[in-house]
PDB file of C-alpha atoms in Angstrom:
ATOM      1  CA  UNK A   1      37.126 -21.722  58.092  1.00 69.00           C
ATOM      2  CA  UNK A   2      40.610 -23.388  58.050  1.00 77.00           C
ATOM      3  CA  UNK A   3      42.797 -22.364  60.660  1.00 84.00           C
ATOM      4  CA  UNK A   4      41.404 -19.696  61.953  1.00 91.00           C
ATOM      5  CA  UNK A   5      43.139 -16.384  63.250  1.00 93.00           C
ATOM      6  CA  UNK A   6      41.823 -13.341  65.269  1.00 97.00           C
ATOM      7  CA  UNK A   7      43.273 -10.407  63.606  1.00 96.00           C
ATOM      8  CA  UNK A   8      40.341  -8.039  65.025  1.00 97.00           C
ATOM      9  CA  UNK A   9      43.133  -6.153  66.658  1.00 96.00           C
ATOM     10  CA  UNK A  10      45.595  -5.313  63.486  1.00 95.00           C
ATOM     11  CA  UNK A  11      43.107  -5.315  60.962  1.00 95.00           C
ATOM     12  CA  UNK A  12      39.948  -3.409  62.248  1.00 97.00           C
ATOM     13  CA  UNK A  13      40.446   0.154  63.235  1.00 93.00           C
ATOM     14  CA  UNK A  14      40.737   3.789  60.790  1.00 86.00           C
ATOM     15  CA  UNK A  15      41.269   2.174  57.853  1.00 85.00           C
ATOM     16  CA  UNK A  16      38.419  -0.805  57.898  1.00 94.00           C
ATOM     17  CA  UNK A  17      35.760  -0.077  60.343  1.00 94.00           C
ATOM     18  CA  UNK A  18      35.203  -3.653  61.447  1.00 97.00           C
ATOM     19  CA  UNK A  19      33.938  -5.302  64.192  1.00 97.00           C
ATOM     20  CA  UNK A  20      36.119  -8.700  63.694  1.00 97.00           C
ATOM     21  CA  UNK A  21      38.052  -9.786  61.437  1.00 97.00           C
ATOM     22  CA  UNK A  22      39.751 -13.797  60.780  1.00 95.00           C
ATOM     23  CA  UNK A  23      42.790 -15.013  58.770  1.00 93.00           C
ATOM     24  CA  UNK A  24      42.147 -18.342  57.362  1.00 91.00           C
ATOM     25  CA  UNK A  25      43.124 -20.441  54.372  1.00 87.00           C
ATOM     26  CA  UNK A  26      40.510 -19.756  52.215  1.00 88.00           C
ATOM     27  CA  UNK A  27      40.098 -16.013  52.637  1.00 92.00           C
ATOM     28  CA  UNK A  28      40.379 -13.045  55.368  1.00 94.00           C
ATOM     29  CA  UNK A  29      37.092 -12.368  56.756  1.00 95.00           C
ATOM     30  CA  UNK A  30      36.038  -9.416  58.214  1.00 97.00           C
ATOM     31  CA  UNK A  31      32.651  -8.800  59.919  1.00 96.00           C
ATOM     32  CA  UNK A  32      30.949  -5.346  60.042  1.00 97.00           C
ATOM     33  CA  UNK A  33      28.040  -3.573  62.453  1.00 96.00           C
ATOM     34  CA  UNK A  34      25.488  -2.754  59.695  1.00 95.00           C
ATOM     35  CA  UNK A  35      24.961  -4.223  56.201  1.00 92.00           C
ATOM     36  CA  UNK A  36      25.881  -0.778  54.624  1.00 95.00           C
ATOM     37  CA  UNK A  37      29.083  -1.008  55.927  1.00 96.00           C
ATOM     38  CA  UNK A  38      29.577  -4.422  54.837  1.00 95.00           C
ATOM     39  CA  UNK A  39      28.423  -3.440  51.279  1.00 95.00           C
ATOM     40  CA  UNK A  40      31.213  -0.096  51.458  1.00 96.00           C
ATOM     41  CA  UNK A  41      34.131  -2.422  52.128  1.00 97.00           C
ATOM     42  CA  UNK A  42      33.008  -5.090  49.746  1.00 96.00           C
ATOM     43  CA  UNK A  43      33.074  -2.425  46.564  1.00 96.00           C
ATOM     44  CA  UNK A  44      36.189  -1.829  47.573  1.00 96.00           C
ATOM     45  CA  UNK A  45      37.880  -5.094  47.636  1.00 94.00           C
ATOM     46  CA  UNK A  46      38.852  -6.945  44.416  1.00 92.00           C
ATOM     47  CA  UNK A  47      37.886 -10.373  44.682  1.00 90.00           C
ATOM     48  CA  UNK A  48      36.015 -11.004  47.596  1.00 92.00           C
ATOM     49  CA  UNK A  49      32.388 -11.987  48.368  1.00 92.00           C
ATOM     50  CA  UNK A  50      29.858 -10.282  50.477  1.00 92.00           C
ATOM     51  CA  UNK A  51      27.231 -11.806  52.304  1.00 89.00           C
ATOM     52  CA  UNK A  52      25.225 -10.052  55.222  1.00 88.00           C
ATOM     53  CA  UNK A  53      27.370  -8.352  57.295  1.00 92.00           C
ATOM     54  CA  UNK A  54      30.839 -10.297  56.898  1.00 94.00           C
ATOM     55  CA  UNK A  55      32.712  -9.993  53.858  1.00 96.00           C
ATOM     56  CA  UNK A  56      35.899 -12.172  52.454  1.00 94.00           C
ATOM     57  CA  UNK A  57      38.429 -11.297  50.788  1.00 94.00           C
ATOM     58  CA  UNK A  58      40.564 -13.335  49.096  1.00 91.00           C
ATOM     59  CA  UNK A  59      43.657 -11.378  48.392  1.00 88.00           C
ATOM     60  CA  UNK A  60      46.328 -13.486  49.662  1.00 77.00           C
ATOM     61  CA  UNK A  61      44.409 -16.828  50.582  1.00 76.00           C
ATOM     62  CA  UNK A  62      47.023 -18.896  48.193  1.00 73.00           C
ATOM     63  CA  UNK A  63      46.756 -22.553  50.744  1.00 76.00           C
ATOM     64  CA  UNK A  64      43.116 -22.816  49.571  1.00 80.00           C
ATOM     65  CA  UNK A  65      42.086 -23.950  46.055  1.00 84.00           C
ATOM     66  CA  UNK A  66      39.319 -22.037  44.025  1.00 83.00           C
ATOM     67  CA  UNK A  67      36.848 -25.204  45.271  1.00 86.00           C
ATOM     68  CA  UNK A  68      37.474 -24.464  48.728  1.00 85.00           C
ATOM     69  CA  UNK A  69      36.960 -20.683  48.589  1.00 85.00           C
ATOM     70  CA  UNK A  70      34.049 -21.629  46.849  1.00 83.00           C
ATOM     71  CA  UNK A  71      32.844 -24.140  49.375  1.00 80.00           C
ATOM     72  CA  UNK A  72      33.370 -21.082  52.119  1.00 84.00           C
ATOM     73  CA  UNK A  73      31.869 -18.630  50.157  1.00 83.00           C
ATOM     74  CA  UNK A  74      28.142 -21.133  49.751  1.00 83.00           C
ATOM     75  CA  UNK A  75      28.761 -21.886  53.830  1.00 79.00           C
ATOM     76  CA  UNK A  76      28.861 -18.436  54.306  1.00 81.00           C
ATOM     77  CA  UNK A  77      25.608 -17.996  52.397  1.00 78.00           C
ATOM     78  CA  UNK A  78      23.874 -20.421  53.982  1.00 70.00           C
ATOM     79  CA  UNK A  79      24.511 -19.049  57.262  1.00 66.00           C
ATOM     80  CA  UNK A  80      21.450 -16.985  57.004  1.00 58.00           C
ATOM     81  CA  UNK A  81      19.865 -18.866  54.741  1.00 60.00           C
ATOM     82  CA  UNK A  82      18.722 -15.417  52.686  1.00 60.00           C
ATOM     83  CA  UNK A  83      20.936 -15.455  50.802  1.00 55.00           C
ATOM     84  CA  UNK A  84      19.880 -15.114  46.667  1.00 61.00           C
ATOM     85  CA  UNK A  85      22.764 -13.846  44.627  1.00 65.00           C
ATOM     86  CA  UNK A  86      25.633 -15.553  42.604  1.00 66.00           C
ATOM     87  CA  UNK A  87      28.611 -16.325  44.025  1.00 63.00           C
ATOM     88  CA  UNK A  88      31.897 -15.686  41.556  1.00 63.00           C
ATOM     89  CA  UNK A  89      33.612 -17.363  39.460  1.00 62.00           C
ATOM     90  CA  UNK A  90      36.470 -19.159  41.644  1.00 55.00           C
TER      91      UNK A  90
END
């Protein structure tokens, strides 16, 4: 993550029931307490990648190029090591 930001405090709450959630240049990332809820917000966000528990979204994330979002998206993969989908098209 580049230039990371704690935004646990504006961005979880009623309306996304998150645990944590991070502003950075490649997406906003927002980390959940179960799986299902990670999956509920992910169906709702328009391009954005779920993996485990955290999903990113990257509405917004305009510094990063499509290479580095990608790059973030296969680190965040890898973080579990589980990890067998596809990633989308950047």
């Amino acid at each position: 993550m580049t230039e990371p930001r704690d935004i646990t405090a504006t961005a979880c709450g009623e309306v996304v029931d998150c645990v944590e959630a991070y502003d950075t240049q490649e997406a906003t990332y927002y980390r959940f307490g179960s799986r299902g809820a990670a999956e509920a917000f992910a169906a709702t966000v328009d391009d954005g990648f779920r993996s485990n528990y955290i999903v990113m979204d990257f509405a917004g994330a305009t510094a990063a190029s499509e290479a580095e979002q990608l790059w973030a998206m296969q680190h965040l993969a890898g973080t579990w090591q589980d990890y067998e989908g596809t990633f989308p098209d950047r």
